[in-house]
Amino acid sequence: MSSHVIAICVLALMFIVATAMPINMGVIAFVGAFLVGTIVFSMETKAIMSGYPAELFLTLVGITFLFAQAQNNGTIDWLVRQAVRAVGGRIAAIPWVMFFVTALLTSVGAVSPAAVAIIAPIALSFAAKYKINPLMMGLLVIHGAQGGGFSPISIYGGITNKVVMEAGLPISPLTTAFTSLGVNLAVSVILFFVFGGAKLMRQEMPKSSGKGMPMTPFTPPVAVAAQGPQIYGDAENETGTEERLTAQRSTAAVGAVGVGGPGSGLGAGEVALDAGPTFHQLVTVFGLAALAVLVLFFKLDIGFVALSIGLVISILSPQVQKRAIGQVSWPEIMLIVGVSTYVGVMQKMGTITWVGESVASLTSPLTVALLLLFVGAIVSAFASSTAVLGSLIPLAVPFLASGTGVDAIGFIAAMAVASTIVDVSPFSTNGALVLASAQGIDRDVFLRQLMIYGGIITLVAPVVVWLLFVVL
């Protein structure tokens, strides 16, 4: 048995063990990377650790830390109320606002994980507050990012067009862009109705109380209980104390603005959407805006920027910071970086290239095209979509250029979709960010849902785009 086959079998065994037993797959993956790397491929520890995704780790920690603070000081709750007012109280419009905002960000040049990291925590806060299916909300954010990801001025679009031009193949940037947007939009429409969109369309905001403003049940801006992350040291005791103090301060603030008081026109437990933000919330909103500007326009690392903004907020409110550290999604981060490290070992061993070359050596052009789409989808579900596009398109050049009848423009569009639509997988950066942003739900269940949907889309998407853009 070759070393490549062994590496693939070990990866499959990881899924079986993690599914059958309540063990964090990240731990299994780190051990697998060590054993396969040292025993099978004689790699040194430094070479094994070179596959550790330090940038992804920092992104996940920075984003979850920053948004935990925003959740704890009530900023997310305030933003949710303002956004609902902006869409006229139409709850069903919220998922589509998130889809198109994320698509717009990636279409004008934002890196897909950066756009998802900024939008996903806010989108899932909407889902938690207005009982929107969190899986549907998270998936629409990711599909929005991928839908806009192949515009001619986007990161994915630029890389793909460059690789195709260097290979001397015919190219149509707009075909690739609109194919990606169309497929992701069509999938999102299906997801919207499958996960309760029709019910949301019939759902109305509570009526206003005579002041022309819709009302929403008041929830004190306290921390959402950590659903998976462990709380270290005395953070757990601090959390309980701080939540009580925060709730007391919030109640006092509500009374100060006349919410629920005599003559206010509001019922008990209601708060007007135009209630003004506190100083800490204003600072946090400014920080979130700064995060978007610095990452999207100045191309700074989102992990470092998020931690820096989080530090500023922490200085203003140290006790909230203690609670936020405990709410960083440590188990999910362990899972993602462990699997990514193992995939890095497979790349070092040349297993990914071996699989691609084995597929490309087949004689039937249509079969080669389909199998390459499957390779792109499966590998991209665990590794970088950009790397997949840059490596698999050149492998397809010989049979695309040999007059076999396979349309190069259609195949490139199909490869673009198949290699990016699978980023809903919890083992990819975008899926990991959505998983880490989930709140108020069982994250183990959410992880399984993402894995099931990711598996389905990985198996179905290559076949669909192959039929639509290569065969027909």
GROMACS .gro file of C-alpha atoms in nm:
model
  472
    1MET     CA    1   0.000   0.000   0.000
    2SER     CA    2   0.147   0.337  -0.103
    3SER     CA    3   0.199   0.622   0.143
    4HIS     CA    4  -0.069   0.825  -0.038
    5VAL     CA    5  -0.331   0.553   0.008
    6ILE     CA    6  -0.236   0.521   0.376
    7ALA     CA    7  -0.279   0.897   0.428
    8ILE     CA    8  -0.625   0.891   0.267
    9CYS     CA    9  -0.731   0.587   0.472
   10VAL     CA   10  -0.617   0.754   0.796
   11LEU     CA   11  -0.824   1.062   0.710
   12ALA     CA   12  -1.131   0.843   0.659
   13LEU     CA   13  -1.059   0.663   0.988
   14MET     CA   14  -1.052   0.999   1.169
   15PHE     CA   15  -1.409   1.072   1.063
   16ILE     CA   16  -1.524   0.727   1.172
   17VAL     CA   17  -1.366   0.755   1.519
   18ALA     CA   18  -1.483   1.114   1.573
   19THR     CA   19  -1.836   1.016   1.469
   20ALA     CA   20  -1.852   0.702   1.682
   21MET     CA   21  -1.693   0.851   1.995
   22PRO     CA   22  -1.723   1.190   2.168
   23ILE     CA   23  -1.362   1.285   2.097
   24ASN     CA   24  -1.261   1.616   1.943
   25MET     CA   25  -1.154   1.537   1.588
   26GLY     CA   26  -0.884   1.802   1.611
   27VAL     CA   27  -0.700   1.594   1.871
   28ILE     CA   28  -0.727   1.287   1.648
   29ALA     CA   29  -0.605   1.486   1.348
   30PHE     CA   30  -0.299   1.621   1.531
   31VAL     CA   31  -0.202   1.268   1.636
   32GLY     CA   32  -0.270   1.145   1.282
   33ALA     CA   33  -0.050   1.419   1.136
   34PHE     CA   34   0.231   1.321   1.375
   35LEU     CA   35   0.207   0.945   1.310
   36VAL     CA   36   0.160   0.962   0.933
   37GLY     CA   37   0.420   1.237   0.894
   38THR     CA   38   0.692   1.067   1.099
   39ILE     CA   39   0.628   0.696   1.039
   40VAL     CA   40   0.494   0.689   0.682
   41PHE     CA   41   0.679   0.983   0.526
   42SER     CA   42   0.977   1.034   0.764
   43MET     CA   43   0.900   1.402   0.814
   44GLU     CA   44   1.056   1.609   1.090
   45THR     CA   45   0.831   1.778   1.345
   46LYS     CA   46   0.910   2.120   1.201
   47ALA     CA   47   0.790   2.006   0.858
   48ILE     CA   48   0.470   1.865   1.007
   49MET     CA   49   0.401   2.188   1.195
   50SER     CA   50   0.457   2.394   0.881
   51GLY     CA   51   0.105   2.290   0.785
   52TYR     CA   52  -0.040   2.440   1.103
   53PRO     CA   53  -0.282   2.718   0.993
   54ALA     CA   54  -0.157   2.996   1.221
   55GLU     CA   55  -0.343   3.265   1.027
   56LEU     CA   56  -0.672   3.076   1.051
   57PHE     CA   57  -0.618   3.017   1.425
   58LEU     CA   58  -0.560   3.387   1.481
   59THR     CA   59  -0.863   3.479   1.271
   60LEU     CA   60  -1.095   3.248   1.465
   61VAL     CA   61  -0.966   3.362   1.804
   62GLY     CA   62  -0.970   3.732   1.714
   63ILE     CA   63  -1.318   3.732   1.562
   64THR     CA   64  -1.486   3.524   1.833
   65PHE     CA   65  -1.317   3.729   2.107
   66LEU     CA   66  -1.422   4.062   1.955
   67PHE     CA   67  -1.780   3.961   1.887
   68ALA     CA   68  -1.815   3.800   2.231
   69GLN     CA   69  -1.742   4.143   2.377
   70ALA     CA   70  -1.987   4.305   2.137
   71GLN     CA   71  -2.250   4.052   2.245
   72ASN     CA   72  -2.179   4.100   2.615
   73ASN     CA   73  -2.202   4.480   2.615
   74GLY     CA   74  -2.527   4.479   2.415
   75THR     CA   75  -2.385   4.614   2.087
   76ILE     CA   76  -2.504   4.321   1.876
   77ASP     CA   77  -2.852   4.346   2.025
   78TRP     CA   78  -2.866   4.718   1.943
   79LEU     CA   79  -2.741   4.661   1.586
   80VAL     CA   80  -3.002   4.392   1.534
   81ARG     CA   81  -3.282   4.626   1.638
   82GLN     CA   82  -3.159   4.901   1.406
   83ALA     CA   83  -3.124   4.664   1.111
   84VAL     CA   84  -3.474   4.526   1.163
   85ARG     CA   85  -3.607   4.879   1.160
   86ALA     CA   86  -3.414   4.945   0.837
   87VAL     CA   87  -3.589   4.656   0.658
   88GLY     CA   88  -3.928   4.772   0.782
   89GLY     CA   89  -3.962   4.487   1.027
   90ARG     CA   90  -3.968   4.223   0.751
   91ILE     CA   91  -3.792   3.931   0.916
   92ALA     CA   92  -3.781   3.731   0.590
   93ALA     CA   93  -3.565   4.003   0.431
   94ILE     CA   94  -3.285   3.967   0.687
   95PRO     CA   95  -3.120   3.651   0.544
   96TRP     CA   96  -3.120   3.805   0.196
   97VAL     CA   97  -2.968   4.129   0.323
   98MET     CA   98  -2.686   3.919   0.468
   99PHE     CA   99  -2.648   3.721   0.141
  100PHE     CA  100  -2.621   4.027  -0.082
  101VAL     CA  101  -2.405   4.233   0.155
  102THR     CA  102  -2.153   3.948   0.176
  103ALA     CA  103  -2.167   3.899  -0.201
  104LEU     CA  104  -2.106   4.270  -0.254
  105LEU     CA  105  -1.802   4.265  -0.024
  106THR     CA  106  -1.634   3.976  -0.204
  107SER     CA  107  -1.725   4.106  -0.550
  108VAL     CA  108  -1.535   4.429  -0.489
  109GLY     CA  109  -1.221   4.255  -0.367
  110ALA     CA  110  -1.272   4.135  -0.009
  111VAL     CA  111  -1.120   3.799   0.074
  112SER     CA  112  -1.406   3.554   0.123
  113PRO     CA  113  -1.312   3.454   0.482
  114ALA     CA  114  -1.279   3.821   0.579
  115ALA     CA  115  -1.629   3.901   0.452
  116VAL     CA  116  -1.776   3.597   0.628
  117ALA     CA  117  -1.588   3.679   0.950
  118ILE     CA  118  -1.740   4.027   0.956
  119ILE     CA  119  -2.097   3.935   0.859
  120ALA     CA  120  -2.150   3.589   1.013
  121PRO     CA  121  -2.151   3.690   1.383
  122ILE     CA  122  -2.405   3.966   1.316
  123ALA     CA  123  -2.618   3.740   1.094
  124LEU     CA  124  -2.629   3.462   1.353
  125SER     CA  125  -2.720   3.715   1.620
  126PHE     CA  126  -3.025   3.799   1.406
  127ALA     CA  127  -3.100   3.428   1.381
  128ALA     CA  128  -3.084   3.381   1.758
  129LYS     CA  129  -3.301   3.685   1.833
  130TYR     CA  130  -3.572   3.636   1.571
  131LYS     CA  131  -3.579   3.255   1.568
  132ILE     CA  132  -3.445   3.225   1.214
  133ASN     CA  133  -3.293   2.884   1.143
  134PRO     CA  134  -2.921   2.941   1.222
  135LEU     CA  135  -2.809   2.683   0.966
  136MET     CA  136  -2.999   2.863   0.690
  137MET     CA  137  -2.862   3.201   0.800
  138GLY     CA  138  -2.503   3.080   0.815
  139LEU     CA  139  -2.523   2.903   0.481
  140LEU     CA  140  -2.668   3.209   0.307
  141VAL     CA  141  -2.376   3.417   0.435
  142ILE     CA  142  -2.124   3.167   0.295
  143HIS     CA  143  -2.307   3.123  -0.036
  144GLY     CA  144  -2.328   3.500  -0.066
  145ALA     CA  145  -1.952   3.527  -0.021
  146GLN     CA  146  -1.890   3.257  -0.281
  147GLY     CA  147  -2.153   3.400  -0.516
  148GLY     CA  148  -1.971   3.731  -0.543
  149GLY     CA  149  -1.627   3.575  -0.527
  150PHE     CA  150  -1.555   3.548  -0.900
  151SER     CA  151  -1.616   3.901  -1.024
  152PRO     CA  152  -1.327   4.021  -1.244
  153ILE     CA  153  -1.198   4.244  -0.961
  154SER     CA  154  -1.234   3.983  -0.683
  155ILE     CA  155  -0.961   3.768  -0.530
  156TYR     CA  156  -1.090   3.435  -0.664
  157GLY     CA  157  -1.171   3.587  -1.003
  158GLY     CA  158  -0.829   3.745  -1.039
  159ILE     CA  159  -0.644   3.425  -0.949
  160THR     CA  160  -0.857   3.202  -1.172
  161ASN     CA  161  -0.834   3.434  -1.472
  162LYS     CA  162  -0.458   3.461  -1.432
  163VAL     CA  163  -0.409   3.083  -1.416
  164VAL     CA  164  -0.630   3.029  -1.722
  165MET     CA  165  -0.452   3.298  -1.925
  166GLU     CA  166  -0.109   3.158  -1.832
  167ALA     CA  167  -0.227   2.816  -1.948
  168GLY     CA  168  -0.323   2.965  -2.287
  169LEU     CA  169  -0.688   2.862  -2.258
  170PRO     CA  170  -0.984   3.070  -2.376
  171ILE     CA  171  -1.133   3.275  -2.096
  172SER     CA  172  -1.459   3.454  -2.017
  173PRO     CA  173  -1.440   3.626  -1.676
  174LEU     CA  174  -1.806   3.730  -1.681
  175THR     CA  175  -1.920   3.374  -1.756
  176THR     CA  176  -1.734   3.248  -1.450
  177ALA     CA  177  -1.863   3.536  -1.236
  178PHE     CA  178  -2.229   3.496  -1.328
  179THR     CA  179  -2.211   3.117  -1.310
  180SER     CA  180  -2.087   3.136  -0.951
  181LEU     CA  181  -2.347   3.397  -0.854
  182GLY     CA  182  -2.631   3.210  -1.027
  183VAL     CA  183  -2.554   2.870  -0.875
  184ASN     CA  184  -2.503   3.005  -0.524
  185LEU     CA  185  -2.818   3.216  -0.549
  186ALA     CA  186  -3.022   2.918  -0.670
  187VAL     CA  187  -2.891   2.701  -0.385
  188SER     CA  188  -2.969   2.980  -0.137
  189VAL     CA  189  -3.329   3.007  -0.259
  190ILE     CA  190  -3.373   2.634  -0.204
  191LEU     CA  191  -3.217   2.656   0.142
  192PHE     CA  192  -3.437   2.953   0.232
  193PHE     CA  193  -3.759   2.761   0.172
  194VAL     CA  194  -3.632   2.427   0.305
  195PHE     CA  195  -3.534   2.585   0.637
  196GLY     CA  196  -3.850   2.785   0.705
  197GLY     CA  197  -3.838   3.081   0.469
  198ALA     CA  198  -4.209   3.056   0.387
  199LYS     CA  199  -4.292   3.082   0.756
  200LEU     CA  200  -4.064   3.385   0.791
  201MET     CA  201  -4.248   3.557   0.505
  202ARG     CA  202  -4.569   3.532   0.708
  203GLN     CA  203  -4.401   3.649   1.028
  204GLU     CA  204  -4.459   4.008   1.133
  205MET     CA  205  -4.287   4.229   1.387
  206PRO     CA  206  -4.492   4.320   1.697
  207LYS     CA  207  -4.715   4.621   1.639
  208SER     CA  208  -4.598   4.966   1.743
  209SER     CA  209  -4.729   5.122   2.061
  210GLY     CA  210  -4.848   5.446   1.911
  211LYS     CA  211  -4.511   5.605   1.844
  212GLY     CA  212  -4.469   5.473   1.492
  213MET     CA  213  -4.193   5.234   1.601
  214PRO     CA  214  -4.219   4.855   1.608
  215MET     CA  215  -4.155   4.700   1.943
  216THR     CA  216  -3.945   4.398   2.031
  217PRO     CA  217  -3.919   4.205   2.355
  218PHE     CA  218  -3.646   4.343   2.573
  219THR     CA  219  -3.353   4.115   2.648
  220PRO     CA  220  -3.086   4.252   2.883
  221PRO     CA  221  -2.754   4.265   2.697
  222VAL     CA  222  -2.582   3.996   2.897
  223ALA     CA  223  -2.351   3.720   2.784
  224VAL     CA  224  -2.493   3.427   2.596
  225ALA     CA  225  -2.385   3.111   2.778
  226ALA     CA  226  -2.088   2.946   2.613
  227GLN     CA  227  -2.211   2.647   2.415
  228GLY     CA  228  -1.886   2.461   2.378
  229PRO     CA  229  -1.586   2.667   2.484
  230GLN     CA  230  -1.444   2.585   2.823
  231ILE     CA  231  -1.417   2.865   3.077
  232TYR     CA  232  -1.083   2.865   3.252
  233GLY     CA  233  -0.972   2.978   3.595
  234ASP     CA  234  -1.213   3.203   3.779
  235ALA     CA  235  -1.384   3.319   3.461
  236GLU     CA  236  -1.692   3.113   3.539
  237ASN     CA  237  -1.749   3.286   3.872
  238GLU     CA  238  -1.674   3.621   3.712
  239THR     CA  239  -1.933   3.546   3.446
  240GLY     CA  240  -2.213   3.489   3.691
  241THR     CA  241  -2.131   3.800   3.890
  242GLU     CA  242  -2.087   4.019   3.586
  243GLU     CA  243  -2.410   3.899   3.424
  244ARG     CA  244  -2.605   3.997   3.734
  245LEU     CA  245  -2.437   4.336   3.746
  246THR     CA  246  -2.491   4.391   3.373
  247ALA     CA  247  -2.856   4.297   3.401
  248GLN     CA  248  -2.899   4.539   3.692
  249ARG     CA  249  -2.731   4.819   3.498
  250SER     CA  250  -2.940   4.739   3.189
  251THR     CA  251  -3.263   4.749   3.391
  252ALA     CA  252  -3.163   5.082   3.537
  253ALA     CA  253  -3.082   5.216   3.190
  254VAL     CA  254  -3.418   5.100   3.062
  255GLY     CA  255  -3.595   5.284   3.341
  256ALA     CA  256  -3.392   5.596   3.267
  257VAL     CA  257  -3.522   5.618   2.911
  258GLY     CA  258  -3.878   5.550   3.021
  259VAL     CA  259  -3.912   5.202   2.874
  260GLY     CA  260  -4.203   5.022   3.030
  261GLY     CA  261  -4.271   5.308   3.268
  262PRO     CA  262  -4.599   5.490   3.331
  263GLY     CA  263  -4.710   5.701   3.037
  264SER     CA  264  -4.443   5.560   2.809
  265GLY     CA  265  -4.695   5.374   2.593
  266LEU     CA  266  -4.487   5.059   2.626
  267GLY     CA  267  -4.583   4.738   2.792
  268ALA     CA  268  -4.373   4.575   3.058
  269GLY     CA  269  -4.065   4.407   2.913
  270GLU     CA  270  -4.065   4.609   2.588
  271VAL     CA  271  -3.803   4.845   2.453
  272ALA     CA  272  -3.829   5.094   2.168
  273LEU     CA  273  -3.605   5.034   1.869
  274ASP     CA  274  -3.485   5.393   1.886
  275ALA     CA  275  -3.334   5.350   2.235
  276GLY     CA  276  -2.992   5.512   2.207
  277PRO     CA  277  -2.667   5.315   2.239
  278THR     CA  278  -2.442   5.346   2.543
  279PHE     CA  279  -2.088   5.482   2.527
  280HIS     CA  280  -1.938   5.132   2.523
  281GLN     CA  281  -2.173   5.030   2.243
  282LEU     CA  282  -2.075   5.335   2.036
  283VAL     CA  283  -1.708   5.250   2.083
  284THR     CA  284  -1.778   4.890   1.980
  285VAL     CA  285  -1.973   4.995   1.670
  286PHE     CA  286  -1.686   5.224   1.572
  287GLY     CA  287  -1.448   4.931   1.627
  288LEU     CA  288  -1.652   4.698   1.404
  289ALA     CA  289  -1.660   4.964   1.132
  290ALA     CA  290  -1.284   5.009   1.167
  291LEU     CA  291  -1.241   4.632   1.135
  292ALA     CA  292  -1.426   4.632   0.803
  293VAL     CA  293  -1.233   4.930   0.666
  294LEU     CA  294  -0.888   4.810   0.774
  295VAL     CA  295  -0.942   4.457   0.645
  296LEU     CA  296  -1.133   4.525   0.324
  297PHE     CA  297  -0.959   4.840   0.203
  298PHE     CA  298  -0.614   4.829   0.367
  299LYS     CA  299  -0.578   4.448   0.344
  300LEU     CA  300  -0.460   4.411   0.704
  301ASP     CA  301  -0.478   4.072   0.875
  302ILE     CA  302  -0.825   4.028   1.022
  303GLY     CA  303  -0.705   3.828   1.321
  304PHE     CA  304  -0.456   4.091   1.439
  305VAL     CA  305  -0.700   4.375   1.372
  306ALA     CA  306  -0.983   4.202   1.561
  307LEU     CA  307  -0.758   4.135   1.861
  308SER     CA  308  -0.632   4.495   1.857
  309ILE     CA  309  -0.986   4.636   1.858
  310GLY     CA  310  -1.083   4.382   2.122
  311LEU     CA  311  -0.796   4.506   2.339
  312VAL     CA  312  -0.918   4.866   2.317
  313ILE     CA  313  -1.267   4.758   2.422
  314SER     CA  314  -1.116   4.546   2.700
  315ILE     CA  315  -0.934   4.846   2.846
  316LEU     CA  316  -1.266   5.029   2.869
  317SER     CA  317  -1.444   4.728   3.021
  318PRO     CA  318  -1.200   4.475   3.174
  319GLN     CA  319  -1.468   4.256   3.336
  320VAL     CA  320  -1.644   4.199   3.002
  321GLN     CA  321  -1.309   4.094   2.858
  322LYS     CA  322  -1.274   3.819   3.121
  323ARG     CA  323  -1.605   3.672   3.016
  324ALA     CA  324  -1.530   3.709   2.643
  325ILE     CA  325  -1.207   3.506   2.672
  326GLY     CA  326  -1.413   3.217   2.810
  327GLN     CA  327  -1.649   3.241   2.513
  328VAL     CA  328  -1.382   3.200   2.244
  329SER     CA  329  -1.473   2.882   2.053
  330TRP     CA  330  -1.180   2.672   2.170
  331PRO     CA  331  -1.316   2.322   2.087
  332GLU     CA  332  -1.416   2.429   1.735
  333ILE     CA  333  -1.081   2.600   1.684
  334MET     CA  334  -0.901   2.284   1.797
  335LEU     CA  335  -1.102   2.080   1.548
  336ILE     CA  336  -1.038   2.310   1.253
  337VAL     CA  337  -0.664   2.366   1.304
  338GLY     CA  338  -0.609   1.994   1.372
  339VAL     CA  339  -0.774   1.883   1.049
  340SER     CA  340  -0.598   2.161   0.855
  341THR     CA  341  -0.261   2.047   0.993
  342TYR     CA  342  -0.327   1.690   0.877
  343VAL     CA  343  -0.429   1.809   0.530
  344GLY     CA  344  -0.107   2.013   0.525
  345VAL     CA  345   0.089   1.692   0.585
  346MET     CA  346  -0.097   1.528   0.295
  347GLN     CA  347  -0.001   1.822   0.073
  348LYS     CA  348   0.364   1.795   0.183
  349MET     CA  349   0.357   1.424   0.098
  350GLY     CA  350   0.222   1.508  -0.249
  351THR     CA  351  -0.097   1.308  -0.192
  352ILE     CA  352  -0.321   1.581  -0.334
  353THR     CA  353  -0.109   1.613  -0.649
  354TRP     CA  354  -0.095   1.234  -0.681
  355VAL     CA  355  -0.474   1.210  -0.677
  356GLY     CA  356  -0.510   1.488  -0.936
  357GLU     CA  357  -0.251   1.338  -1.171
  358SER     CA  358  -0.405   0.993  -1.139
  359VAL     CA  359  -0.741   1.133  -1.243
  360ALA     CA  360  -0.598   1.343  -1.526
  361SER     CA  361  -0.427   1.039  -1.678
  362LEU     CA  362  -0.759   0.875  -1.767
  363THR     CA  363  -0.857   0.859  -2.134
  364SER     CA  364  -1.222   0.970  -2.137
  365PRO     CA  365  -1.234   1.354  -2.143
  366LEU     CA  366  -1.578   1.380  -1.984
  367THR     CA  367  -1.480   1.136  -1.712
  368VAL     CA  368  -1.160   1.329  -1.647
  369ALA     CA  369  -1.359   1.652  -1.621
  370LEU     CA  370  -1.605   1.503  -1.371
  371LEU     CA  371  -1.336   1.345  -1.156
  372LEU     CA  372  -1.131   1.664  -1.151
  373LEU     CA  373  -1.440   1.851  -1.032
  374PHE     CA  374  -1.481   1.593  -0.755
  375VAL     CA  375  -1.115   1.625  -0.658
  376GLY     CA  376  -1.150   2.004  -0.647
  377ALA     CA  377  -1.462   1.985  -0.433
  378ILE     CA  378  -1.331   1.725  -0.186
  379VAL     CA  379  -0.989   1.884  -0.138
  380SER     CA  380  -1.133   2.234  -0.111
  381ALA     CA  381  -1.370   2.117   0.165
  382PHE     CA  382  -1.058   2.072   0.380
  383ALA     CA  383  -0.800   2.304   0.227
  384SER     CA  384  -0.759   2.636   0.051
  385SER     CA  385  -0.994   2.694  -0.243
  386THR     CA  386  -0.736   2.928  -0.393
  387ALA     CA  387  -0.469   2.658  -0.385
  388VAL     CA  388  -0.709   2.409  -0.543
  389LEU     CA  389  -0.794   2.643  -0.830
  390GLY     CA  390  -0.426   2.718  -0.887
  391SER     CA  391  -0.323   2.352  -0.896
  392LEU     CA  392  -0.611   2.168  -1.066
  393ILE     CA  393  -0.670   2.402  -1.361
  394PRO     CA  394  -0.314   2.341  -1.493
  395LEU     CA  395  -0.373   1.964  -1.457
  396ALA     CA  396  -0.675   2.000  -1.686
  397VAL     CA  397  -0.483   2.190  -1.955
  398PRO     CA  398  -0.366   1.884  -2.160
  399PHE     CA  399  -0.713   1.739  -2.223
  400LEU     CA  400  -0.878   2.084  -2.260
  401ALA     CA  401  -0.626   2.185  -2.525
  402SER     CA  402  -0.622   1.853  -2.713
  403GLY     CA  403  -0.945   1.902  -2.906
  404THR     CA  404  -1.147   1.650  -2.706
  405GLY     CA  405  -1.465   1.856  -2.731
  406VAL     CA  406  -1.474   1.968  -2.368
  407ASP     CA  407  -1.545   2.341  -2.362
  408ALA     CA  408  -1.269   2.516  -2.166
  409ILE     CA  409  -1.485   2.813  -2.063
  410GLY     CA  410  -1.761   2.585  -1.933
  411PHE     CA  411  -1.514   2.363  -1.748
  412ILE     CA  412  -1.341   2.659  -1.581
  413ALA     CA  413  -1.679   2.793  -1.466
  414ALA     CA  414  -1.772   2.448  -1.332
  415MET     CA  415  -1.438   2.413  -1.152
  416ALA     CA  416  -1.480   2.758  -0.999
  417VAL     CA  417  -1.817   2.662  -0.851
  418ALA     CA  418  -1.726   2.308  -0.745
  419SER     CA  419  -1.409   2.422  -0.568
  420THR     CA  420  -1.569   2.706  -0.370
  421ILE     CA  421  -1.931   2.617  -0.300
  422VAL     CA  422  -1.803   2.346  -0.063
  423ASP     CA  423  -1.661   2.612   0.170
  424VAL     CA  424  -1.976   2.552   0.375
  425SER     CA  425  -1.783   2.256   0.521
  426PRO     CA  426  -1.697   2.314   0.889
  427PHE     CA  427  -1.340   2.214   0.803
  428SER     CA  428  -1.297   2.507   0.563
  429THR     CA  429  -1.231   2.862   0.677
  430ASN     CA  430  -1.579   2.995   0.601
  431GLY     CA  431  -1.760   2.701   0.756
  432ALA     CA  432  -1.536   2.725   1.062
  433LEU     CA  433  -1.618   3.094   1.103
  434VAL     CA  434  -1.992   3.028   1.088
  435LEU     CA  435  -1.957   2.742   1.337
  436ALA     CA  436  -1.759   2.963   1.574
  437SER     CA  437  -2.016   3.244   1.541
  438ALA     CA  438  -2.317   3.030   1.634
  439GLN     CA  439  -2.479   3.126   1.962
  440GLY     CA  440  -2.761   3.004   2.180
  441ILE     CA  441  -2.761   2.657   2.019
  442ASP     CA  442  -2.596   2.319   2.067
  443ARG     CA  443  -2.275   2.353   1.868
  444ASP     CA  444  -2.225   1.976   1.843
  445VAL     CA  445  -2.558   1.954   1.663
  446PHE     CA  446  -2.469   2.255   1.448
  447LEU     CA  447  -2.135   2.094   1.360
  448ARG     CA  448  -2.309   1.774   1.250
  449GLN     CA  449  -2.555   1.975   1.041
  450LEU     CA  450  -2.272   2.156   0.865
  451MET     CA  451  -2.090   1.827   0.809
  452ILE     CA  452  -2.401   1.664   0.659
  453TYR     CA  453  -2.479   1.961   0.434
  454GLY     CA  454  -2.111   1.995   0.341
  455GLY     CA  455  -2.101   1.626   0.246
  456ILE     CA  456  -2.415   1.655   0.036
  457ILE     CA  457  -2.300   1.966  -0.149
  458THR     CA  458  -1.955   1.809  -0.207
  459LEU     CA  459  -2.112   1.507  -0.374
  460VAL     CA  460  -2.394   1.683  -0.560
  461ALA     CA  461  -2.239   2.011  -0.679
  462PRO     CA  462  -1.968   1.858  -0.905
  463VAL     CA  463  -2.228   1.643  -1.083
  464VAL     CA  464  -2.471   1.932  -1.131
  465VAL     CA  465  -2.216   2.179  -1.268
  466TRP     CA  466  -2.062   1.904  -1.483
  467LEU     CA  467  -2.399   1.836  -1.641
  468LEU     CA  468  -2.487   2.205  -1.683
  469PHE     CA  469  -2.157   2.348  -1.807
  470VAL     CA  470  -1.952   2.059  -1.944
  471VAL     CA  471  -2.190   1.798  -2.086
  472LEU     CA  472  -2.476   2.018  -2.210
   0.00000   0.00000   0.00000
